[in-house]
Every structure is written in structure tokens, then in C-alpha cells.
Amino acid sequence: MTSQPPSPPPQPEQPEQAVPTCYRHPDKETWVRCQRCERPICPDCMRDAAVGFQCPECVAEGNKGLRQARSTFGGNVVRTPIVTYAILALNVLVFGAQYLTGDQVTAELAMWPAGVAVYDQYYRLITAAFVHGGVFHILFNCWALYVVGPYLERAFGHVRYTALYLISALGGSVLGLWLDPLTQPTVGASGAIFGLFAAVFVVGRKLNLDVRGIAVLIVINLAITFLVAGISWTGHIGGLITGALLSGALAYAPKNNRTLWQVLAIAGALAVLAVLVVVRTSAILGAV
């Protein structure tokens, strides 16, 4: 009589090993871990590192200690001169509106001293820089802006360049407020353009570049300003002086606390121009 051997005792079930999931995307399985924090990361979260991969948070943390690239005079690095292109587009759009509405847009936006002082239309000090008196006028200003604008925008960065352009335009209007006849309208971006010409000269001197070309261009345009009738010399001279002074303050600001000094220079320029507007406005109102 044979006997059956006893059955082996049942083996305990082995728990299935859990597949790790990405800490940022729990629905994605992964066996890759961040080389820094060792948390699991999926392909969408992998960032190349010197060895292996890191997660986005560790990459961001590591970048905090790195100095960000800056433009020549302290602004953010500019790859595309979007401010210059935006101003060009705005000039064209406003000129198109002038063409479609006759003199209505021109009358609403042009600079004339009585409009500012008597009617409190201070916006004219800036809006006049986006209105033009004809096709040749806008073509020359847009060409000049296209040539020198990107260079200065890359040198100063978007914000400083925008301030330089608008404050130069404002400087031209303020000199017109002081010296032009009360009812004389003026239009055009020429004040801002002359400010940019001055800035190119200042930047070139700062960087020890050959500035004879821009110096000749400035002299020729000044000669045209005084020899050709119907050109606002106050806008050109005011923009030139303002652009030269402000660009000098921006370019020659001490490297220590450069941003602070540049902000103070921009604020100071605006404050001086505002005081000149208030003083002249009071004088006009007192004489009316």
C-alpha cells in the first residue's frame, strides 16, 4: 500500500512591486529620477544636466545663482527690437487714419502751444510724435527709426530705449511750447528721431567707436532744419538736446547700482520737463 507524500505548504503571495510615477504627472510611469533631488520624472519633465537629467524645479533653483545676461548698458538682452517695430507700426496706422479722416486725426493729435496751455490738452506733447505731415515726412522718419532704432534698443534694452524715445519726443514738444507761436501746429516724430541720432553719437563715444558718420548726419539734418521752410526747428533741437542728455546719463551711469542711477535719470528728465511745462503754461495763461 502506497502513501501519498504530504503536500508542500502554500507559499505566501509576493506583493507586486509598485511602478514609480512622475512627481509632477502622477499618471505617467517612469524609472528615471532627478540627479539632484532623486524624485521620479517623466520625459516631459526631464532637463539635460551635466550628468543625467534634472527636474524643472532643480534646474530653476540652480539658475538662481547665475548672473543673467544684460545689454551693453544694463537692460535685458534684446533679440528682436519689438519696440522699434511697434513704433513703426503705430506711425503707419496713425498716418492711415490721417489719410482716411482728412484733417480730423491731425487736428486732434497735433501739438500746438495754446492747445496744451489753454485747453489743458497735455496729451498733445506726446501724440504729435505719431502724426505726420505727408508721405515724405513719414517715410524719412520711419527710415531713420528703422536704421538706428534696433541698434539703440539692443544697447539699452526695451524699457530704457522706450524711455529715451518718448522723452526725446517730449523734449521737442516742450521747446515748441516755449518758443513756437501759440497757434502754430507741429507734427512728426522728428524730435524723437533727433534724440536717437544724439544717442547714437553718445553711445559711439562711450564705446570708442568712429562717430564721424552720425556727426555728419546730424549736421546735415540741422542744416536742412534751418534752410527749408515749414520745418519745426524747436522740435528737432529740443529732441536733440534731450536725447543727448538722457542717453549720456544712461550710458555713463556708474556700474555700481547702474539701474538705480538710470531710473533716477529718467525720472529726473521727466520731472524737469514737467516743471518746464507748468512754468510755461502758467506764463501763457497769465498773458491771455
mmCIF file of C-alpha atoms in Angstrom:
data_model
loop_
_atom_site.group_PDB
_atom_site.id
_atom_site.type_symbol
_atom_site.label_atom_id
_atom_site.label_comp_id
_atom_site.label_asym_id
_atom_site.label_seq_id
_atom_site.Cartn_x
_atom_site.Cartn_y
_atom_site.Cartn_z
ATOM 1 C CA MET A 1 0.000 0.000 0.000
ATOM 2 C CA THR A 2 1.500 3.215 -1.125
ATOM 3 C CA SER A 3 1.098 6.508 0.688
ATOM 4 C CA GLN A 4 0.891 9.948 -0.865
ATOM 5 C CA PRO A 5 3.652 12.362 0.127
ATOM 6 C CA PRO A 6 2.416 15.324 2.083
ATOM 7 C CA SER A 7 1.605 18.426 0.011
ATOM 8 C CA PRO A 8 4.061 21.323 0.335
ATOM 9 C CA PRO A 9 2.819 24.174 2.485
ATOM 10 C CA PRO A 10 1.341 27.084 0.464
ATOM 11 C CA GLN A 11 3.800 29.828 -0.333
ATOM 12 C CA PRO A 12 2.871 33.422 0.684
ATOM 13 C CA GLU A 13 1.965 35.650 -2.259
ATOM 14 C CA GLN A 14 4.704 38.103 -3.283
ATOM 15 C CA PRO A 15 3.445 41.714 -3.423
ATOM 16 C CA GLU A 16 3.768 43.288 -6.843
ATOM 17 C CA GLN A 17 6.489 45.932 -6.976
ATOM 18 C CA ALA A 18 4.909 49.412 -7.433
ATOM 19 C CA VAL A 19 5.956 51.275 -10.581
ATOM 20 C CA PRO A 20 7.063 54.815 -9.683
ATOM 21 C CA THR A 21 5.239 57.717 -11.268
ATOM 22 C CA CYS A 22 6.401 61.226 -12.091
ATOM 23 C CA TYR A 23 6.036 63.553 -9.120
ATOM 24 C CA ARG A 24 4.618 66.254 -11.417
ATOM 25 C CA HIS A 25 2.487 63.935 -13.560
ATOM 26 C CA PRO A 26 1.184 61.091 -11.343
ATOM 27 C CA ASP A 27 -0.480 59.380 -14.316
ATOM 28 C CA LYS A 28 2.863 58.782 -16.065
ATOM 29 C CA GLU A 29 5.073 55.844 -15.071
ATOM 30 C CA THR A 30 8.830 56.336 -15.095
ATOM 31 C CA TRP A 31 12.026 54.754 -13.848
ATOM 32 C CA VAL A 32 14.127 57.892 -14.284
ATOM 33 C CA ARG A 33 14.971 60.017 -11.277
ATOM 34 C CA CYS A 34 16.257 63.555 -10.934
ATOM 35 C CA GLN A 35 20.006 63.537 -10.334
ATOM 36 C CA ARG A 36 19.612 66.267 -7.707
ATOM 37 C CA CYS A 37 16.510 65.515 -5.641
ATOM 38 C CA GLU A 38 16.060 61.873 -6.772
ATOM 39 C CA ARG A 39 12.350 62.302 -7.410
ATOM 40 C CA PRO A 40 10.947 60.331 -10.372
ATOM 41 C CA ILE A 41 10.464 62.396 -13.510
ATOM 42 C CA CYS A 42 8.765 61.603 -16.809
ATOM 43 C CA PRO A 43 10.157 62.555 -20.258
ATOM 44 C CA ASP A 44 8.180 65.810 -20.228
ATOM 45 C CA CYS A 45 9.946 66.897 -17.042
ATOM 46 C CA MET A 46 13.465 65.789 -17.908
ATOM 47 C CA ARG A 47 16.010 68.576 -18.296
ATOM 48 C CA ASP A 48 19.523 67.803 -19.540
ATOM 49 C CA ALA A 49 22.161 68.128 -16.842
ATOM 50 C CA ALA A 50 25.906 67.609 -16.757
ATOM 51 C CA VAL A 51 25.183 64.010 -15.752
ATOM 52 C CA GLY A 52 21.746 62.514 -16.417
ATOM 53 C CA PHE A 53 18.608 64.596 -16.035
ATOM 54 C CA GLN A 54 17.161 67.056 -13.541
ATOM 55 C CA CYS A 55 13.608 68.113 -12.794
ATOM 56 C CA PRO A 56 12.387 71.636 -13.667
ATOM 57 C CA GLU A 57 12.402 72.794 -10.043
ATOM 58 C CA CYS A 58 16.034 71.790 -9.517
ATOM 59 C CA VAL A 59 17.056 73.472 -12.786
ATOM 60 C CA ALA A 60 15.306 76.680 -11.716
ATOM 61 C CA GLU A 61 16.926 76.522 -8.287
ATOM 62 C CA GLY A 62 20.345 76.069 -9.857
ATOM 63 C CA ASN A 63 19.838 79.024 -12.199
ATOM 64 C CA LYS A 64 19.172 81.403 -9.314
ATOM 65 C CA GLY A 65 22.878 81.730 -8.638
ATOM 66 C CA LEU A 66 23.724 82.530 -12.257
ATOM 67 C CA ARG A 67 24.010 86.123 -13.451
ATOM 68 C CA GLN A 68 21.525 86.906 -16.190
ATOM 69 C CA ALA A 69 22.907 88.304 -19.434
ATOM 70 C CA ARG A 70 22.421 92.058 -19.809
ATOM 71 C CA SER A 71 22.639 94.520 -22.681
ATOM 72 C CA THR A 72 25.586 96.889 -23.065
ATOM 73 C CA PHE A 73 24.078 99.481 -20.736
ATOM 74 C CA GLY A 74 22.227 97.296 -18.271
ATOM 75 C CA GLY A 75 18.922 96.362 -19.902
ATOM 76 C CA ASN A 76 17.670 92.892 -20.713
ATOM 77 C CA VAL A 77 19.181 91.265 -23.779
ATOM 78 C CA VAL A 78 17.168 92.151 -26.894
ATOM 79 C CA ARG A 79 16.914 89.587 -29.665
ATOM 80 C CA THR A 80 14.055 91.217 -31.582
ATOM 81 C CA PRO A 81 13.673 95.028 -31.450
ATOM 82 C CA ILE A 82 9.942 94.817 -30.815
ATOM 83 C CA VAL A 83 9.647 98.393 -29.510
ATOM 84 C CA THR A 84 11.072 99.814 -32.735
ATOM 85 C CA TYR A 85 8.738 97.656 -34.811
ATOM 86 C CA ALA A 86 5.760 98.653 -32.646
ATOM 87 C CA ILE A 87 6.526 102.371 -33.072
ATOM 88 C CA LEU A 88 6.893 101.915 -36.831
ATOM 89 C CA ALA A 89 3.556 100.103 -36.983
ATOM 90 C CA LEU A 90 1.862 102.769 -34.857
ATOM 91 C CA ASN A 91 3.206 105.537 -37.095
ATOM 92 C CA VAL A 92 1.826 103.794 -40.174
ATOM 93 C CA LEU A 93 -1.553 103.141 -38.550
ATOM 94 C CA VAL A 94 -1.940 106.746 -37.429
ATOM 95 C CA PHE A 95 -0.902 108.002 -40.855
ATOM 96 C CA GLY A 96 -3.518 105.738 -42.396
ATOM 97 C CA ALA A 97 -6.110 107.191 -40.028
ATOM 98 C CA GLN A 98 -4.998 110.696 -41.044
ATOM 99 C CA TYR A 99 -5.480 109.795 -44.702
ATOM 100 C CA LEU A 100 -8.938 108.315 -44.116
ATOM 101 C CA THR A 101 -10.277 111.135 -41.929
ATOM 102 C CA GLY A 102 -8.796 114.127 -43.670
ATOM 103 C CA ASP A 103 -7.548 116.621 -41.087
ATOM 104 C CA GLN A 104 -9.584 115.284 -38.158
ATOM 105 C CA VAL A 105 -6.965 112.972 -36.648
ATOM 106 C CA THR A 106 -4.210 115.509 -37.321
ATOM 107 C CA ALA A 107 -6.162 118.251 -35.568
ATOM 108 C CA GLU A 108 -6.875 116.014 -32.588
ATOM 109 C CA LEU A 109 -3.289 114.855 -32.054
ATOM 110 C CA ALA A 110 -1.035 117.660 -33.311
ATOM 111 C CA MET A 111 0.997 119.795 -30.943
ATOM 112 C CA TRP A 112 0.166 123.492 -30.617
ATOM 113 C CA PRO A 113 1.035 125.581 -27.533
ATOM 114 C CA ALA A 114 -2.443 127.031 -26.969
ATOM 115 C CA GLY A 115 -3.984 123.563 -27.085
ATOM 116 C CA VAL A 116 -1.744 122.493 -24.211
ATOM 117 C CA ALA A 117 -1.772 125.640 -22.127
ATOM 118 C CA VAL A 118 -5.271 126.990 -22.685
ATOM 119 C CA TYR A 119 -7.280 123.820 -23.259
ATOM 120 C CA ASP A 120 -5.309 121.507 -20.935
ATOM 121 C CA GLN A 121 -4.650 119.021 -23.755
ATOM 122 C CA TYR A 122 -1.312 117.852 -22.412
ATOM 123 C CA TYR A 123 -1.504 114.604 -24.360
ATOM 124 C CA ARG A 124 -0.544 116.593 -27.464
ATOM 125 C CA LEU A 125 3.022 116.812 -26.156
ATOM 126 C CA ILE A 126 3.394 113.090 -26.960
ATOM 127 C CA THR A 127 0.742 112.275 -29.556
ATOM 128 C CA ALA A 128 2.223 114.794 -32.005
ATOM 129 C CA ALA A 129 5.201 112.429 -32.388
ATOM 130 C CA PHE A 130 2.952 109.846 -34.061
ATOM 131 C CA VAL A 131 1.344 112.222 -36.573
ATOM 132 C CA HIS A 132 2.994 113.234 -39.844
ATOM 133 C CA GLY A 133 2.525 115.941 -42.413
ATOM 134 C CA GLY A 134 2.898 113.910 -45.593
ATOM 135 C CA VAL A 135 4.279 110.803 -47.272
ATOM 136 C CA PHE A 136 7.867 112.071 -47.468
ATOM 137 C CA HIS A 137 7.720 113.129 -43.819
ATOM 138 C CA ILE A 138 6.673 109.712 -42.512
ATOM 139 C CA LEU A 139 8.979 107.850 -44.926
ATOM 140 C CA PHE A 140 12.060 109.734 -43.724
ATOM 141 C CA ASN A 141 11.217 109.367 -40.042
ATOM 142 C CA CYS A 142 10.360 105.674 -40.360
ATOM 143 C CA TRP A 143 13.519 105.013 -42.375
ATOM 144 C CA ALA A 144 15.661 106.751 -39.763
ATOM 145 C CA LEU A 145 13.930 104.855 -36.960
ATOM 146 C CA TYR A 146 14.404 101.556 -38.789
ATOM 147 C CA VAL A 147 18.129 102.260 -39.218
ATOM 148 C CA VAL A 148 19.126 103.474 -35.742
ATOM 149 C CA GLY A 149 16.295 102.127 -33.555
ATOM 150 C CA PRO A 150 17.313 98.432 -33.396
ATOM 151 C CA TYR A 151 20.922 99.362 -32.603
ATOM 152 C CA LEU A 152 19.891 101.519 -29.651
ATOM 153 C CA GLU A 153 17.217 99.104 -28.466
ATOM 154 C CA ARG A 154 19.828 96.328 -28.260
ATOM 155 C CA ALA A 155 22.246 98.659 -26.474
ATOM 156 C CA PHE A 156 19.792 99.920 -23.841
ATOM 157 C CA GLY A 157 17.110 97.232 -23.668
ATOM 158 C CA HIS A 158 13.392 97.626 -24.323
ATOM 159 C CA VAL A 159 12.456 99.789 -21.324
ATOM 160 C CA ARG A 160 15.353 102.259 -21.411
ATOM 161 C CA TYR A 161 15.045 102.609 -25.169
ATOM 162 C CA THR A 162 11.318 103.321 -24.913
ATOM 163 C CA ALA A 163 12.012 105.986 -22.294
ATOM 164 C CA LEU A 164 14.717 107.527 -24.490
ATOM 165 C CA TYR A 165 12.394 107.706 -27.496
ATOM 166 C CA LEU A 166 9.355 109.130 -25.718
ATOM 167 C CA ILE A 167 11.273 111.599 -23.561
ATOM 168 C CA SER A 168 13.159 112.883 -26.620
ATOM 169 C CA ALA A 169 9.823 113.416 -28.348
ATOM 170 C CA LEU A 170 8.552 115.169 -25.226
ATOM 171 C CA GLY A 171 11.649 117.380 -25.124
ATOM 172 C CA GLY A 172 10.981 118.549 -28.673
ATOM 173 C CA SER A 173 7.368 119.390 -27.832
ATOM 174 C CA VAL A 174 8.339 121.241 -24.654
ATOM 175 C CA LEU A 175 10.765 123.510 -26.536
ATOM 176 C CA GLY A 176 7.979 124.162 -29.043
ATOM 177 C CA LEU A 177 5.657 125.024 -26.168
ATOM 178 C CA TRP A 178 8.145 127.669 -25.062
ATOM 179 C CA LEU A 179 9.200 129.167 -28.388
ATOM 180 C CA ASP A 180 6.597 128.454 -31.083
ATOM 181 C CA PRO A 181 3.683 130.833 -31.763
ATOM 182 C CA LEU A 182 0.661 129.863 -29.652
ATOM 183 C CA THR A 183 -1.465 128.791 -32.603
ATOM 184 C CA GLN A 184 1.261 127.052 -34.630
ATOM 185 C CA PRO A 185 0.627 123.300 -35.022
ATOM 186 C CA THR A 186 3.546 120.868 -35.317
ATOM 187 C CA VAL A 187 3.569 117.143 -36.081
ATOM 188 C CA GLY A 188 6.096 114.397 -36.566
ATOM 189 C CA ALA A 189 8.491 112.018 -34.859
ATOM 190 C CA SER A 190 11.479 114.173 -35.801
ATOM 191 C CA GLY A 191 12.116 115.277 -32.216
ATOM 192 C CA ALA A 192 12.368 111.654 -31.122
ATOM 193 C CA ILE A 193 14.488 110.780 -34.176
ATOM 194 C CA PHE A 194 16.932 113.612 -33.438
ATOM 195 C CA GLY A 195 17.094 112.314 -29.876
ATOM 196 C CA LEU A 196 18.046 108.882 -31.239
ATOM 197 C CA PHE A 197 20.678 110.447 -33.512
ATOM 198 C CA ALA A 198 22.198 112.125 -30.458
ATOM 199 C CA ALA A 199 22.069 108.836 -28.557
ATOM 200 C CA VAL A 200 23.954 107.015 -31.341
ATOM 201 C CA PHE A 201 26.669 109.678 -31.110
ATOM 202 C CA VAL A 202 26.839 109.392 -27.312
ATOM 203 C CA VAL A 203 26.920 105.572 -27.363
ATOM 204 C CA GLY A 204 29.623 105.615 -30.036
ATOM 205 C CA ARG A 205 31.774 107.939 -27.960
ATOM 206 C CA LYS A 206 31.254 105.795 -24.885
ATOM 207 C CA LEU A 207 32.311 102.652 -26.761
ATOM 208 C CA ASN A 208 35.229 104.404 -28.516
ATOM 209 C CA LEU A 209 33.681 103.912 -31.965
ATOM 210 C CA ASP A 210 34.030 106.091 -35.052
ATOM 211 C CA VAL A 211 31.216 108.659 -34.723
ATOM 212 C CA ARG A 212 32.064 110.829 -37.724
ATOM 213 C CA GLY A 213 29.268 109.333 -39.812
ATOM 214 C CA ILE A 214 26.498 110.101 -37.322
ATOM 215 C CA ALA A 215 28.026 113.540 -36.636
ATOM 216 C CA VAL A 216 27.822 114.393 -40.347
ATOM 217 C CA LEU A 217 24.244 113.092 -40.480
ATOM 218 C CA ILE A 218 23.247 115.314 -37.553
ATOM 219 C CA VAL A 219 24.887 118.388 -39.108
ATOM 220 C CA ILE A 220 23.192 117.795 -42.475
ATOM 221 C CA ASN A 221 19.785 117.398 -40.874
ATOM 222 C CA LEU A 222 20.288 120.505 -38.747
ATOM 223 C CA ALA A 223 21.183 122.447 -41.884
ATOM 224 C CA ILE A 224 18.014 121.205 -43.583
ATOM 225 C CA THR A 225 16.043 122.151 -40.496
ATOM 226 C CA PHE A 226 17.052 125.826 -40.746
ATOM 227 C CA LEU A 227 17.238 126.127 -44.537
ATOM 228 C CA VAL A 228 13.952 124.519 -45.556
ATOM 229 C CA ALA A 229 10.740 126.358 -44.727
ATOM 230 C CA GLY A 230 7.992 124.655 -42.757
ATOM 231 C CA ILE A 231 10.226 122.501 -40.557
ATOM 232 C CA SER A 232 9.884 122.755 -36.780
ATOM 233 C CA TRP A 233 13.357 123.660 -35.579
ATOM 234 C CA THR A 234 12.173 123.647 -31.982
ATOM 235 C CA GLY A 235 11.118 120.003 -32.207
ATOM 236 C CA HIS A 236 14.446 118.992 -33.743
ATOM 237 C CA ILE A 237 16.646 120.957 -31.355
ATOM 238 C CA GLY A 238 14.582 120.037 -28.307
ATOM 239 C CA GLY A 239 14.708 116.358 -29.183
ATOM 240 C CA LEU A 240 18.433 116.500 -29.941
ATOM 241 C CA ILE A 241 19.321 118.149 -26.620
ATOM 242 C CA THR A 242 17.020 115.896 -24.595
ATOM 243 C CA GLY A 243 18.240 112.730 -26.301
ATOM 244 C CA ALA A 244 21.879 113.694 -25.829
ATOM 245 C CA LEU A 245 21.487 114.435 -22.122
ATOM 246 C CA LEU A 246 19.361 111.408 -21.301
ATOM 247 C CA SER A 247 21.418 108.930 -23.326
ATOM 248 C CA GLY A 248 24.556 110.319 -21.689
ATOM 249 C CA ALA A 249 23.060 109.747 -18.253
ATOM 250 C CA LEU A 250 22.079 106.186 -19.212
ATOM 251 C CA ALA A 251 25.350 105.271 -20.912
ATOM 252 C CA TYR A 252 27.675 106.818 -18.328
ATOM 253 C CA ALA A 253 25.766 105.691 -15.240
ATOM 254 C CA PRO A 254 28.119 104.081 -12.661
ATOM 255 C CA LYS A 255 28.196 100.287 -12.934
ATOM 256 C CA ASN A 256 27.546 100.019 -9.212
ATOM 257 C CA ASN A 257 23.778 100.434 -8.810
ATOM 258 C CA ARG A 258 23.537 101.248 -12.523
ATOM 259 C CA THR A 259 19.816 100.510 -12.705
ATOM 260 C CA LEU A 260 19.079 102.850 -9.789
ATOM 261 C CA TRP A 261 21.061 105.686 -11.376
ATOM 262 C CA GLN A 262 19.325 105.145 -14.710
ATOM 263 C CA VAL A 263 15.875 105.164 -13.118
ATOM 264 C CA LEU A 264 16.783 108.391 -11.338
ATOM 265 C CA ALA A 265 17.998 109.888 -14.636
ATOM 266 C CA ILE A 266 14.741 109.009 -16.409
ATOM 267 C CA ALA A 267 12.639 110.277 -13.514
ATOM 268 C CA GLY A 268 14.735 113.432 -13.305
ATOM 269 C CA ALA A 269 14.331 114.147 -17.021
ATOM 270 C CA LEU A 270 10.572 113.749 -16.753
ATOM 271 C CA ALA A 271 10.490 115.987 -13.685
ATOM 272 C CA VAL A 272 12.480 118.767 -15.389
ATOM 273 C CA LEU A 273 10.267 118.657 -18.485
ATOM 274 C CA ALA A 274 7.123 118.654 -16.339
ATOM 275 C CA VAL A 275 8.334 121.750 -14.469
ATOM 276 C CA LEU A 276 9.077 123.491 -17.777
ATOM 277 C CA VAL A 277 5.556 122.680 -18.982
ATOM 278 C CA VAL A 278 3.966 124.009 -15.794
ATOM 279 C CA VAL A 279 6.014 127.215 -15.832
ATOM 280 C CA ARG A 280 5.331 127.933 -19.489
ATOM 281 C CA THR A 281 1.635 127.092 -19.174
ATOM 282 C CA SER A 282 1.288 129.483 -16.259
ATOM 283 C CA ALA A 283 3.024 132.203 -18.237
ATOM 284 C CA ILE A 284 0.733 131.729 -21.243
ATOM 285 C CA LEU A 285 -2.401 131.739 -19.103
ATOM 286 C CA GLY A 286 -1.210 134.851 -17.313
ATOM 287 C CA ALA A 287 -0.743 136.648 -20.636
ATOM 288 C CA VAL A 288 -4.121 135.630 -22.121
#
